[in-house]
Amino acid sequence: SPALLPSPQEVGPTMVGDEHSDPNLMSFLGATKRNTLGNHFWEYYVNDAPRIVLNKLESCGYRVVSMTGVGQTLVWCLHKE
């Protein structure tokens, strides 16, 4: 029988900020603020794939400086020019 592969649409949520992030930028990204049970902080997330978020940030002048993997999580560091 064929192997079942996950759909390419099965991504997210993409974390895009913390409680101190620029609310205007978070609104532009369409982010929702949430507090996960057990965490003592708030975070912003979107259901978009990371590539969609990175494209939106690029249109605002942000550029990727570095990227790394932490377990099954990818982390991008960006800088606004």
PDB file of C-alpha atoms in Angstrom:
ATOM      1  CA  SER A   1       0.000   0.000   0.000  1.00  0.00           C
ATOM      2  CA  PRO A   2       1.258   3.551  -0.691  1.00  0.00           C
ATOM      3  CA  ALA A   3       2.744   5.586   2.142  1.00  0.00           C
ATOM      4  CA  LEU A   4       0.585   8.410   3.435  1.00  0.00           C
ATOM      5  CA  LEU A   5       2.320  11.758   3.188  1.00  0.00           C
ATOM      6  CA  PRO A   6       1.138  14.836   5.064  1.00  0.00           C
ATOM      7  CA  SER A   7      -0.558  17.484   2.968  1.00  0.00           C
ATOM      8  CA  PRO A   8       1.644  20.526   2.240  1.00  0.00           C
ATOM      9  CA  GLN A   9      -1.168  22.604   3.738  1.00  0.00           C
ATOM     10  CA  GLU A  10      -0.634  20.991   7.162  1.00  0.00           C
ATOM     11  CA  VAL A  11       1.586  23.757   8.512  1.00  0.00           C
ATOM     12  CA  GLY A  12       1.299  26.175  11.330  1.00  0.00           C
ATOM     13  CA  PRO A  13       0.526  27.832  13.412  1.00  0.00           C
ATOM     14  CA  THR A  14       3.424  30.178  12.739  1.00  0.00           C
ATOM     15  CA  MET A  15       4.509  32.168  15.792  1.00  0.00           C
ATOM     16  CA  VAL A  16       5.198  35.754  14.737  1.00  0.00           C
ATOM     17  CA  GLY A  17       5.700  37.709  17.942  1.00  0.00           C
ATOM     18  CA  ASP A  18       5.531  38.038  21.688  1.00  0.00           C
ATOM     19  CA  GLU A  19       3.551  40.264  24.032  1.00  0.00           C
ATOM     20  CA  HIS A  20       5.917  43.182  23.333  1.00  0.00           C
ATOM     21  CA  SER A  21       5.638  43.038  19.529  1.00  0.00           C
ATOM     22  CA  ASP A  22       4.446  46.010  17.469  1.00  0.00           C
ATOM     23  CA  PRO A  23       0.630  45.727  17.427  1.00  0.00           C
ATOM     24  CA  ASN A  24       0.434  47.414  14.002  1.00  0.00           C
ATOM     25  CA  LEU A  25       2.804  44.855  12.491  1.00  0.00           C
ATOM     26  CA  MET A  26       0.912  41.998  14.155  1.00  0.00           C
ATOM     27  CA  SER A  27      -2.323  43.372  12.691  1.00  0.00           C
ATOM     28  CA  PHE A  28      -0.705  43.591   9.217  1.00  0.00           C
ATOM     29  CA  LEU A  29       0.275  39.916   9.515  1.00  0.00           C
ATOM     30  CA  GLY A  30      -3.261  39.005  10.610  1.00  0.00           C
ATOM     31  CA  ALA A  31      -1.915  37.625  13.889  1.00  0.00           C
ATOM     32  CA  THR A  32      -3.958  36.560  16.885  1.00  0.00           C
ATOM     33  CA  LYS A  33      -2.669  37.028  20.440  1.00  0.00           C
ATOM     34  CA  ARG A  34      -2.946  34.007  22.734  1.00  0.00           C
ATOM     35  CA  ASN A  35      -1.737  32.612  26.024  1.00  0.00           C
ATOM     36  CA  THR A  36      -1.084  28.871  26.067  1.00  0.00           C
ATOM     37  CA  LEU A  37      -2.014  27.028  29.258  1.00  0.00           C
ATOM     38  CA  GLY A  38       1.052  26.791  31.484  1.00  0.00           C
ATOM     39  CA  ASN A  39       2.885  29.706  29.859  1.00  0.00           C
ATOM     40  CA  HIS A  40       3.292  32.978  31.726  1.00  0.00           C
ATOM     41  CA  PHE A  41       3.534  35.021  28.526  1.00  0.00           C
ATOM     42  CA  TRP A  42       1.475  35.904  25.460  1.00  0.00           C
ATOM     43  CA  GLU A  43       2.398  35.172  21.856  1.00  0.00           C
ATOM     44  CA  TYR A  44       1.089  36.153  18.438  1.00  0.00           C
ATOM     45  CA  TYR A  45       0.460  33.487  15.811  1.00  0.00           C
ATOM     46  CA  VAL A  46      -1.007  33.111  12.337  1.00  0.00           C
ATOM     47  CA  ASN A  47      -2.262  30.038  10.526  1.00  0.00           C
ATOM     48  CA  ASP A  48      -0.255  30.962   7.408  1.00  0.00           C
ATOM     49  CA  ALA A  49       2.759  28.953   6.313  1.00  0.00           C
ATOM     50  CA  PRO A  50       6.123  30.524   7.217  1.00  0.00           C
ATOM     51  CA  ARG A  51       6.823  31.398   3.553  1.00  0.00           C
ATOM     52  CA  ILE A  52       3.660  33.543   3.458  1.00  0.00           C
ATOM     53  CA  VAL A  53       4.692  35.346   6.650  1.00  0.00           C
ATOM     54  CA  LEU A  54       8.251  35.872   5.384  1.00  0.00           C
ATOM     55  CA  ASN A  55       6.935  37.315   2.095  1.00  0.00           C
ATOM     56  CA  LYS A  56       4.717  39.753   3.998  1.00  0.00           C
ATOM     57  CA  LEU A  57       7.617  40.812   6.241  1.00  0.00           C
ATOM     58  CA  GLU A  58       9.876  41.276   3.209  1.00  0.00           C
ATOM     59  CA  SER A  59       7.316  43.685   1.748  1.00  0.00           C
ATOM     60  CA  CYS A  60       7.743  45.772   4.952  1.00  0.00           C
ATOM     61  CA  GLY A  61      11.533  45.916   4.634  1.00  0.00           C
ATOM     62  CA  TYR A  62      12.514  42.946   6.806  1.00  0.00           C
ATOM     63  CA  ARG A  63      15.265  40.597   5.642  1.00  0.00           C
ATOM     64  CA  VAL A  64      16.219  37.142   6.944  1.00  0.00           C
ATOM     65  CA  VAL A  65      19.566  37.290   8.736  1.00  0.00           C
ATOM     66  CA  SER A  66      19.739  33.668   9.905  1.00  0.00           C
ATOM     67  CA  MET A  67      17.678  30.523  10.354  1.00  0.00           C
ATOM     68  CA  THR A  68      18.127  27.483  12.568  1.00  0.00           C
ATOM     69  CA  GLY A  69      16.232  24.407  13.645  1.00  0.00           C
ATOM     70  CA  VAL A  70      15.379  23.664  17.275  1.00  0.00           C
ATOM     71  CA  GLY A  71      13.869  20.183  17.442  1.00  0.00           C
ATOM     72  CA  GLN A  72      10.984  20.275  14.971  1.00  0.00           C
ATOM     73  CA  THR A  73      10.758  24.066  15.193  1.00  0.00           C
ATOM     74  CA  LEU A  74      12.347  26.474  12.706  1.00  0.00           C
ATOM     75  CA  VAL A  75      13.463  29.892  13.947  1.00  0.00           C
ATOM     76  CA  TRP A  76      14.166  32.857  11.661  1.00  0.00           C
ATOM     77  CA  CYS A  77      16.018  35.988  12.747  1.00  0.00           C
ATOM     78  CA  LEU A  78      15.056  39.075  10.720  1.00  0.00           C
ATOM     79  CA  HIS A  79      16.322  42.644  10.530  1.00  0.00           C
ATOM     80  CA  LYS A  80      14.461  45.670   9.221  1.00  0.00           C
ATOM     81  CA  GLU A  81      16.542  47.716   6.787  1.00  0.00           C
TER      82      GLU A  81
END
